[in-house]
Structure formats: structure tokens, C-alpha cells
Amino acid sequence: MIENENDHLSPERQLTDAEKELVWKKPSTHKVSEEEERIRKEIKRNWHRGEMKIANLLLEGDAGSGKTQLAKALSAHFGLPYTKVTCFADMDKSDIIGAILPVISSERLEKMEPAEQTVWKAIYESDGFFSLSEILMDALGITQEQAALKMKQLLKRAVENTDGEAIEYRFYPSEIVRAYQKGYLLEIQEPNVIRDAAVLMALNSALELDGSINLPTEIIRRHPDFIAVITTNRSYAGTRPLNEALRDRVQHTEKMDLPTKETMIERVIAKTSFQDRKMLSILADIIMVLDRTARANAIKGVAGMRSFFYWADAIAGGASAKESLYHKVIYKITTDSEEIKLLEEALKNHGLFASLEEAEIGVKKNENLTMP
């Protein structure tokens, strides 16, 4: 049963078994945030209000601020299949709409190198494009940039080495097209890294509320249940300001910062089962001070919830709170000596090093008292 059917945007809609599997199931550790509740209410309230409909969202924040978790939570609320695309600098239009690929005969396929056979078989077995780059990354264990180059090489060889055989072609729609046409919730990660203006134009066109996409085989219209959630990281290497035309097509934006201290603590308790609230309170204060200090000094790294989770979990497993601070938090922000000094100075000025040592002594005393 899909969670909270009262929130379903199209209660009469019947999903296939495969689509039901794509609807996110909230784990018991999930804690509803203010942003999640606010967006849920806004979308529900405006869903049948024509031009006032909210179906394109923008979540901007640091890595680990909960953007993808929020997108998935909306999938659970509204009973929509969740899928995603991760953008990269050299994306081309085929990554937005799909690609026309040659259908290679089994005889020719057997003559290819094993790696090439693996890729073509993965493509042919998929029911869509699923981004050629992602297929290559999964099949060969390579980066996005390497995958884009590899695909161009494969396509060139496939067309050149035909041995006089007539070539048949098939269109493979992209994951964006699949979500757009079937009415899924699509997370579009990091579109602000895309270099090609033509790619952004294609994406902009697709995000019109009454938009359509021109495919090589047909024109498809936006499904009324389609929701696009654009997620972008601040201070992320290779990013640039989000395209203004793309931003203009968004009806709701959230600036995703660290949640409130109490919410941070509740999430860590749910995630790690570490129950020492006094220690967690100090850890949360440290994360927040480091986050503010990094921003104020233009330090590129991030002190976020992921660091908090792993730090608390390490302490729960017996690690030194102060030592693990460096391995789980500070070194994730920066390994530059001068920047580390700035972060350490901020913690000293707030008395947090002393508080951490005091709390750790208290934890050890409690452990000794409970030992048989």
C-alpha cells in the first residue's frame, strides 16, 4: 500500500507493478522537515488551479542538506514513481530526449570486444535510454566524462564496421522523456554544470507546464502528474549560476540549509540509535559553527547532516569524539592547513572544544559505571 493515499494527486490513476516499485517508501528513520510539509501543502493546494499549478521545484543547498531525501519524500506523499537524472558538463541533447541507435545483429555483436558487447546488451535490454552515460558508467565502472567519450567511439565504430550490412535504427527515449510522458516525479540533479546552451534550451522547453518535447519519432506532451524537482549544490566544483530561463520556470524554491538543532538531533537518533542528547547537542553546535565559518571564509567544503550522522555513529561505536571530528567532519570540509586553523579557532572561540572534552569524559564515566 502506498503511503497516505489522501495526498495522491490523481487517486484514480493505476500504476503498474514496476511503477509501484519506483514509489519511494519512507523508512522509519525519516523525519518530516518543515520544507517537506510546506511543499506538500503547496503542491496539493494548487494542483488543480491551472496556471497556478506547482509542478517545477528548485531545491538549492549544500551536499547533505536533504534535497534528494525531500524529493523522494514527495514521491511517497503523492504516490508518484521516483526517478532521477544526474547532469554533467558535457551533456548533449540525446541525454535530454534520447538517442537513435543502431540495432546490431547478434553475429556482429559476437565479433565485438567483451566490453562493447556488455554495453550494447545493457542498452538493448533497457526499455529506454536511461542515459547512455549512466549505462556505460554502471557496465564499465567509469566516470561520466569517460562514458560520454566512450559512447561516441562505440557509435562511430558501430556505423563504420557494417560489412555492407543494412543498418536498422531504434529510438531510445531518455529517462527525462520517460518520466515526462508517464507522469513520474523526476529529480534533475545539478543542471547548473551543463555547458551547452542548446541542452539547457531543450530542458527549458520541457519544463513548461503545458510543454511538449519533439522526439525524432513523435511529439509528446507533458503528463499532468509530472513533477520536476531540480536540485543544485552551492559551492559545488564546476557549477555556474543556474540558467535564468530555467529558474523562471520554477514555481517554488527552497533554500536548503541545516535544519533546526532539535531536528538535527532527532534525525541522528533515528539514524544511529545514539541516545546521548547532551553529546549530540554539542556535536550539532559544532556542525553549525563549522558550517557558518566555512561560508564566511569562502571555504568550499561542507559541514552538513551526512557528516553529523557519521560522526555521531563513530562516537557511538567507541571512537574519540575529538579525533573523529577531524576524520568525519573537518577533513571533509578542507585539508588545507590555514583553513583548518580558521575552523579550529572558531570552535575554540565558542568554547566547543572544551565542551566536547567535558562531554566525552562524562560518556566514559557512564560507561565505567555500567560495566559489570
Tab-separated table of C-alpha atoms in Angstrom:
chain	number	residue	atom	x	y	z
A	1	MET	CA	0.000	0.000	0.000
A	2	ILE	CA	1.351	3.433	-0.972
A	3	GLU	CA	1.591	5.864	1.927
A	4	ASN	CA	-1.156	8.433	2.582
A	5	GLU	CA	-3.462	7.941	-0.387
A	6	ASN	CA	-5.316	11.159	0.561
A	7	ASP	CA	-2.328	13.034	-0.831
A	8	HIS	CA	-2.440	11.332	-4.200
A	9	LEU	CA	-2.741	13.904	-6.956
A	10	SER	CA	-4.678	11.531	-9.247
A	11	PRO	CA	-6.383	8.987	-6.913
A	12	GLU	CA	-7.949	7.154	-9.847
A	13	ARG	CA	-4.613	6.518	-11.521
A	14	GLN	CA	-3.490	2.892	-11.712
A	15	LEU	CA	0.240	2.210	-11.580
A	16	THR	CA	1.863	-0.895	-12.990
A	17	ASP	CA	3.695	-3.216	-10.595
A	18	ALA	CA	7.020	-1.864	-11.907
A	19	GLU	CA	5.873	1.721	-11.312
A	20	LYS	CA	4.717	0.895	-7.777
A	21	GLU	CA	8.250	-0.294	-7.039
A	22	LEU	CA	9.543	3.162	-8.051
A	23	VAL	CA	7.350	4.974	-5.498
A	24	TRP	CA	9.632	5.780	-2.567
A	25	LYS	CA	8.858	4.062	0.732
A	26	LYS	CA	9.707	6.208	3.731
A	27	PRO	CA	11.997	4.386	6.178
A	28	SER	CA	11.211	4.520	9.882
A	29	THR	CA	14.185	6.873	10.326
A	30	HIS	CA	12.646	9.546	8.089
A	31	LYS	CA	11.717	12.738	9.935
A	32	VAL	CA	9.366	15.171	8.200
A	33	SER	CA	11.020	18.568	7.765
A	34	GLU	CA	9.372	21.988	7.652
A	35	GLU	CA	10.313	22.243	3.962
A	36	GLU	CA	8.713	18.894	3.160
A	37	GLU	CA	5.435	19.788	4.867
A	38	ARG	CA	5.350	23.251	3.300
A	39	ILE	CA	5.937	21.943	-0.231
A	40	ARG	CA	3.459	19.094	0.193
A	41	LYS	CA	0.704	21.518	1.165
A	42	GLU	CA	1.553	23.996	-1.604
A	43	ILE	CA	1.509	21.372	-4.349
A	44	LYS	CA	-1.722	19.803	-3.090
A	45	ARG	CA	-3.474	23.180	-2.757
A	46	ASN	CA	-2.548	24.366	-6.250
A	47	TRP	CA	-2.690	21.110	-8.194
A	48	HIS	CA	-5.995	21.806	-9.951
A	49	ARG	CA	-5.607	25.587	-10.298
A	50	GLY	CA	-4.499	25.731	-13.922
A	51	GLU	CA	-1.710	28.274	-14.387
A	52	MET	CA	-1.197	28.403	-10.609
A	53	LYS	CA	-0.200	24.727	-10.526
A	54	ILE	CA	3.118	23.986	-8.787
A	55	ALA	CA	4.925	21.229	-10.682
A	56	ASN	CA	8.512	22.501	-11.032
A	57	LEU	CA	10.518	22.842	-7.826
A	58	LEU	CA	14.035	24.080	-7.125
A	59	LEU	CA	15.956	22.913	-4.051
A	60	GLU	CA	19.262	24.738	-3.556
A	61	GLY	CA	21.646	23.824	-0.778
A	62	ASP	CA	24.877	22.176	0.245
A	63	ALA	CA	25.595	18.475	-0.157
A	64	GLY	CA	23.875	16.548	2.622
A	65	SER	CA	21.204	19.191	3.258
A	66	GLY	CA	18.423	16.726	2.399
A	67	LYS	CA	17.492	17.717	-1.169
A	68	THR	CA	17.225	14.212	-2.590
A	69	GLN	CA	15.565	12.932	0.584
A	70	LEU	CA	12.937	15.654	0.197
A	71	ALA	CA	12.357	14.798	-3.472
A	72	LYS	CA	11.890	11.138	-2.557
A	73	ALA	CA	9.550	12.062	0.308
A	74	LEU	CA	7.311	13.898	-2.172
A	75	SER	CA	7.212	10.723	-4.258
A	76	ALA	CA	5.921	8.892	-1.180
A	77	HIS	CA	3.376	11.606	-0.334
A	78	PHE	CA	1.875	11.785	-3.808
A	79	GLY	CA	2.217	8.148	-4.832
A	80	LEU	CA	4.359	9.035	-7.851
A	81	PRO	CA	7.178	6.851	-9.198
A	82	TYR	CA	10.534	8.485	-8.395
A	83	THR	CA	13.414	8.626	-10.847
A	84	LYS	CA	16.390	10.900	-11.390
A	85	VAL	CA	18.976	12.153	-13.856
A	86	THR	CA	22.388	13.421	-12.796
A	87	CYS	CA	23.609	16.166	-15.112
A	88	PHE	CA	27.228	16.560	-16.201
A	89	ALA	CA	29.189	19.220	-18.048
A	90	ASP	CA	29.255	17.607	-21.495
A	91	MET	CA	25.630	16.525	-21.677
A	92	ASP	CA	24.182	16.754	-25.170
A	93	LYS	CA	20.596	16.789	-26.422
A	94	SER	CA	20.473	12.984	-26.560
A	95	ASP	CA	20.746	12.986	-22.754
A	96	ILE	CA	17.610	15.151	-22.638
A	97	ILE	CA	15.435	13.479	-25.293
A	98	GLY	CA	17.099	10.149	-26.033
A	99	ALA	CA	19.061	8.754	-28.936
A	100	ILE	CA	18.643	6.911	-32.223
A	101	LEU	CA	20.967	3.919	-32.023
A	102	PRO	CA	21.908	1.212	-34.499
A	103	VAL	CA	20.461	-2.246	-33.899
A	104	ILE	CA	23.461	-4.527	-34.197
A	105	SER	CA	22.887	-8.089	-35.331
A	106	SER	CA	23.836	-10.914	-32.974
A	107	GLU	CA	26.505	-12.070	-35.446
A	108	ARG	CA	28.216	-8.650	-35.423
A	109	LEU	CA	27.783	-8.360	-31.677
A	110	GLU	CA	29.680	-11.609	-31.095
A	111	LYS	CA	32.653	-10.256	-33.059
A	112	MET	CA	32.989	-7.229	-30.748
A	113	GLU	CA	35.221	-6.851	-27.734
A	114	PRO	CA	33.640	-8.161	-24.466
A	115	ALA	CA	33.354	-4.622	-23.014
A	116	GLU	CA	31.490	-3.402	-26.097
A	117	GLN	CA	29.196	-6.440	-26.027
A	118	THR	CA	28.379	-5.683	-22.387
A	119	VAL	CA	27.409	-2.101	-23.203
A	120	TRP	CA	25.257	-2.890	-26.251
A	121	LYS	CA	23.462	-5.712	-24.441
A	122	ALA	CA	22.729	-3.385	-21.496
A	123	ILE	CA	21.277	-0.802	-23.900
A	124	TYR	CA	19.137	-3.304	-25.799
A	125	GLU	CA	17.788	-4.862	-22.622
A	126	SER	CA	16.644	-1.490	-21.249
A	127	ASP	CA	13.156	-0.187	-22.035
A	128	GLY	CA	14.505	3.311	-22.530
A	129	PHE	CA	17.606	5.359	-22.950
A	130	PHE	CA	18.362	5.613	-19.211
A	131	SER	CA	21.204	7.921	-20.255
A	132	LEU	CA	23.843	6.149	-22.270
A	133	SER	CA	26.429	7.635	-19.938
A	134	GLU	CA	24.862	6.018	-16.877
A	135	ILE	CA	24.630	2.644	-18.622
A	136	LEU	CA	28.314	2.872	-19.514
A	137	MET	CA	29.255	4.018	-16.019
A	138	ASP	CA	27.469	1.021	-14.481
A	139	ALA	CA	28.706	-1.502	-17.058
A	140	LEU	CA	32.331	-0.382	-17.208
A	141	GLY	CA	32.859	1.430	-13.903
A	142	ILE	CA	33.998	4.705	-15.472
A	143	THR	CA	33.284	8.413	-14.925
A	144	GLN	CA	30.581	10.407	-16.724
A	145	GLU	CA	33.107	12.234	-18.889
A	146	GLN	CA	34.813	8.967	-19.853
A	147	ALA	CA	31.407	7.429	-20.573
A	148	ALA	CA	30.399	10.262	-22.915
A	149	LEU	CA	33.623	9.856	-24.912
A	150	LYS	CA	33.322	6.064	-24.922
A	151	MET	CA	29.778	6.195	-26.279
A	152	LYS	CA	30.801	8.402	-29.179
A	153	GLN	CA	33.564	5.938	-30.026
A	154	LEU	CA	31.163	2.972	-29.855
A	155	LEU	CA	28.590	4.648	-32.089
A	156	LYS	CA	31.242	5.586	-34.636
A	157	ARG	CA	32.581	2.033	-34.793
A	158	ALA	CA	29.101	0.522	-34.973
A	159	VAL	CA	28.239	2.610	-38.033
A	160	GLU	CA	31.619	2.204	-39.739
A	161	ASN	CA	32.058	-1.556	-39.331
A	162	THR	CA	28.880	-2.731	-41.023
A	163	ASP	CA	30.480	-5.189	-43.509
A	164	GLY	CA	27.994	-3.944	-46.098
A	165	GLU	CA	25.060	-4.894	-43.871
A	166	ALA	CA	21.991	-2.617	-43.933
A	167	ILE	CA	21.714	-0.759	-40.635
A	168	GLU	CA	18.439	-0.695	-38.699
A	169	TYR	CA	17.922	2.051	-36.108
A	170	ARG	CA	15.799	2.277	-32.987
A	171	PHE	CA	14.910	5.306	-30.861
A	172	TYR	CA	15.640	5.034	-27.137
A	173	PRO	CA	13.834	7.719	-25.089
A	174	SER	CA	15.746	9.301	-22.219
A	175	GLU	CA	14.827	8.901	-18.571
A	176	ILE	CA	13.607	12.502	-18.689
A	177	VAL	CA	11.233	11.632	-21.548
A	178	ARG	CA	10.026	8.508	-19.749
A	179	ALA	CA	9.187	10.464	-16.581
A	180	TYR	CA	7.713	13.347	-18.601
A	181	GLN	CA	5.438	11.124	-20.662
A	182	LYS	CA	4.347	8.701	-17.927
A	183	GLY	CA	3.885	11.202	-15.090
A	184	TYR	CA	6.679	10.429	-12.637
A	185	LEU	CA	8.445	12.623	-10.096
A	186	LEU	CA	11.819	13.377	-11.697
A	187	GLU	CA	14.785	14.730	-9.758
A	188	ILE	CA	17.143	16.663	-12.050
A	189	GLN	CA	20.458	16.869	-10.215
A	190	GLU	CA	22.944	19.679	-10.921
A	191	PRO	CA	21.696	21.185	-14.224
A	192	ASN	CA	23.956	24.168	-13.464
A	193	VAL	CA	27.016	22.164	-14.557
A	194	ILE	CA	25.747	21.832	-18.151
A	195	ARG	CA	27.892	23.789	-20.622
A	196	ASP	CA	25.868	23.515	-23.845
A	197	ALA	CA	23.204	26.243	-24.187
A	198	ALA	CA	21.223	24.041	-26.622
A	199	VAL	CA	20.874	21.369	-23.956
A	200	LEU	CA	19.530	23.919	-21.468
A	201	MET	CA	17.081	25.206	-24.084
A	202	ALA	CA	15.728	21.682	-24.590
A	203	LEU	CA	15.329	21.286	-20.833
A	204	ASN	CA	13.650	24.688	-20.513
A	205	SER	CA	11.092	23.781	-23.168
A	206	ALA	CA	10.239	20.529	-21.425
A	207	LEU	CA	9.541	22.311	-18.123
A	208	GLU	CA	6.721	24.488	-19.454
A	209	LEU	CA	3.512	23.492	-17.627
A	210	ASP	CA	1.787	22.929	-20.973
A	211	GLY	CA	5.032	21.970	-22.694
A	212	SER	CA	5.907	19.294	-25.184
A	213	ILE	CA	9.055	17.541	-26.399
A	214	ASN	CA	9.808	16.986	-30.066
A	215	LEU	CA	11.219	13.499	-30.463
A	216	PRO	CA	12.573	12.088	-33.712
A	217	THR	CA	9.566	9.752	-33.815
A	218	GLU	CA	6.737	11.874	-32.368
A	219	ILE	CA	5.745	14.899	-30.304
A	220	ILE	CA	4.891	14.079	-26.702
A	221	ARG	CA	3.080	16.301	-24.228
A	222	ARG	CA	3.765	16.731	-20.538
A	223	HIS	CA	1.810	14.253	-18.404
A	224	PRO	CA	-0.483	16.103	-15.957
A	225	ASP	CA	1.119	14.283	-12.992
A	226	PHE	CA	4.725	15.013	-13.969
A	227	ILE	CA	6.690	16.842	-11.257
A	228	ALA	CA	10.249	18.071	-11.817
A	229	VAL	CA	12.438	18.632	-8.755
A	230	ILE	CA	15.667	20.449	-9.659
A	231	THR	CA	18.395	20.040	-7.034
A	232	THR	CA	21.606	22.057	-7.036
A	233	ASN	CA	24.565	22.287	-4.676
A	234	ARG	CA	26.026	25.592	-3.565
A	235	SER	CA	29.824	25.907	-3.829
A	236	TYR	CA	29.976	22.728	-5.906
A	237	ALA	CA	33.027	22.343	-8.145
A	238	GLY	CA	32.210	23.105	-11.775
A	239	THR	CA	28.863	24.753	-11.127
A	240	ARG	CA	27.796	28.100	-12.525
A	241	PRO	CA	24.757	30.282	-11.788
A	242	LEU	CA	21.561	28.444	-12.666
A	243	ASN	CA	20.253	29.363	-16.105
A	244	GLU	CA	17.773	32.255	-15.681
A	245	ALA	CA	15.246	30.785	-18.129
A	246	LEU	CA	15.315	27.510	-16.205
A	247	ARG	CA	14.901	29.304	-12.889
A	248	ASP	CA	11.965	31.264	-14.324
A	249	ARG	CA	10.075	28.013	-14.994
A	250	VAL	CA	10.164	27.062	-11.324
A	251	GLN	CA	7.055	27.757	-9.241
A	252	HIS	CA	8.569	27.073	-5.810
A	253	THR	CA	12.131	27.335	-4.482
A	254	GLU	CA	13.637	26.209	-1.184
A	255	LYS	CA	16.981	27.322	0.223
A	256	MET	CA	18.130	24.137	1.913
A	257	ASP	CA	20.269	24.945	4.927
A	258	LEU	CA	20.921	22.854	8.007
A	259	PRO	CA	17.657	22.076	9.833
A	260	THR	CA	16.994	23.295	13.366
A	261	LYS	CA	19.215	21.906	16.094
A	262	GLU	CA	16.403	19.798	17.557
A	263	THR	CA	15.581	18.330	14.143
A	264	MET	CA	19.271	17.542	13.575
A	265	ILE	CA	19.404	15.659	16.873
A	266	GLU	CA	16.173	13.741	16.213
A	267	ARG	CA	17.394	12.653	12.786
A	268	VAL	CA	20.706	11.411	14.172
A	269	ILE	CA	18.972	9.471	16.960
A	270	ALA	CA	16.661	7.854	14.402
A	271	LYS	CA	19.546	7.079	12.059
A	272	THR	CA	22.167	5.836	14.529
A	273	SER	CA	20.277	4.968	17.765
A	274	PHE	CA	22.871	7.069	19.663
A	275	GLN	CA	20.837	8.443	22.567
A	276	ASP	CA	23.234	10.781	24.433
A	277	ARG	CA	21.422	14.079	23.879
A	278	LYS	CA	23.986	16.147	25.757
A	279	MET	CA	26.760	14.900	23.477
A	280	LEU	CA	24.553	15.245	20.375
A	281	SER	CA	23.719	18.826	21.331
A	282	ILE	CA	27.422	19.711	21.396
A	283	LEU	CA	28.061	17.878	18.129
A	284	ALA	CA	25.191	19.789	16.497
A	285	ASP	CA	26.607	23.111	17.779
A	286	ILE	CA	29.989	22.212	16.302
A	287	ILE	CA	28.481	21.302	12.920
A	288	MET	CA	26.580	24.604	12.820
A	289	VAL	CA	29.620	26.707	13.798
A	290	LEU	CA	31.789	24.953	11.214
A	291	ASP	CA	29.109	25.471	8.564
A	292	ARG	CA	28.887	29.220	9.294
A	293	THR	CA	32.680	29.601	9.486
A	294	ALA	CA	33.269	27.796	6.199
A	295	ARG	CA	30.752	30.045	4.433
A	296	ALA	CA	32.122	33.238	5.986
A	297	ASN	CA	35.654	32.386	4.875
A	298	ALA	CA	34.750	31.051	1.397
A	299	ILE	CA	35.951	27.559	2.296
A	300	LYS	CA	34.479	25.282	-0.352
A	301	GLY	CA	33.746	22.197	1.744
A	302	VAL	CA	30.547	21.465	3.611
A	303	ALA	CA	29.699	20.628	7.224
A	304	GLY	CA	26.291	19.014	6.836
A	305	MET	CA	23.965	16.315	8.059
A	306	ARG	CA	25.925	13.482	6.452
A	307	SER	CA	28.999	14.471	8.449
A	308	PHE	CA	26.847	14.675	11.589
A	309	PHE	CA	25.434	11.162	11.015
A	310	TYR	CA	28.818	9.512	10.522
A	311	TRP	CA	30.479	11.446	13.342
A	312	ALA	CA	27.796	10.525	15.873
A	313	ASP	CA	27.847	6.927	14.677
A	314	ALA	CA	31.629	6.739	15.108
A	315	ILE	CA	31.343	8.047	18.681
A	316	ALA	CA	28.553	5.548	19.390
A	317	GLY	CA	30.970	2.850	18.212
A	318	GLY	CA	33.602	3.943	20.724
A	319	ALA	CA	35.687	6.409	18.682
A	320	SER	CA	37.196	9.505	20.305
A	321	ALA	CA	34.857	12.459	19.748
A	322	LYS	CA	37.721	14.896	19.146
A	323	GLU	CA	39.781	12.624	16.903
A	324	SER	CA	36.811	11.577	14.807
A	325	LEU	CA	35.819	15.246	14.457
A	326	TYR	CA	38.709	15.592	12.016
A	327	HIS	CA	38.123	12.385	10.068
A	328	LYS	CA	34.327	12.676	9.842
A	329	VAL	CA	33.839	16.446	9.626
A	330	ILE	CA	36.784	18.830	9.310
A	331	TYR	CA	38.757	16.931	6.664
A	332	LYS	CA	35.563	16.673	4.613
A	333	ILE	CA	35.426	20.463	4.641
A	334	THR	CA	39.103	21.041	3.885
A	335	THR	CA	42.594	19.588	4.305
A	336	ASP	CA	44.266	22.983	3.842
A	337	SER	CA	46.282	23.819	6.975
A	338	GLU	CA	45.384	27.508	7.049
A	339	GLU	CA	41.669	26.790	6.566
A	340	ILE	CA	41.747	24.148	9.293
A	341	LYS	CA	43.255	26.735	11.668
A	342	LEU	CA	40.325	29.070	10.923
A	343	LEU	CA	37.841	26.311	11.728
A	344	GLU	CA	39.670	25.310	14.916
A	345	GLU	CA	39.836	28.935	16.046
A	346	ALA	CA	36.080	29.301	15.599
A	347	LEU	CA	35.429	26.209	17.736
A	348	LYS	CA	37.805	27.454	20.457
A	349	ASN	CA	36.182	30.901	20.497
A	350	HIS	CA	32.787	29.282	21.064
A	351	GLY	CA	34.175	27.059	23.831
A	352	LEU	CA	33.190	23.958	21.863
A	353	PHE	CA	36.474	22.065	22.135
A	354	ALA	CA	36.227	22.329	25.919
A	355	SER	CA	32.557	21.297	25.888
A	356	LEU	CA	33.358	18.303	23.690
A	357	GLU	CA	36.130	17.108	26.021
A	358	GLU	CA	33.873	17.545	29.045
A	359	ALA	CA	31.039	15.588	27.396
A	360	GLU	CA	33.433	12.817	26.383
A	361	ILE	CA	34.655	12.484	29.980
A	362	GLY	CA	31.026	12.179	31.065
A	363	VAL	CA	30.390	9.431	28.492
A	364	LYS	CA	33.405	7.454	29.722
A	365	LYS	CA	32.295	7.804	33.361
A	366	ASN	CA	28.838	6.481	32.476
A	367	GLU	CA	30.407	3.564	30.618
A	368	ASN	CA	32.554	2.705	33.645
A	369	LEU	CA	29.543	2.866	35.984
A	370	THR	CA	27.548	0.478	33.813
A	371	MET	CA	30.378	-2.032	33.450
A	372	PRO	CA	29.790	-5.270	35.432
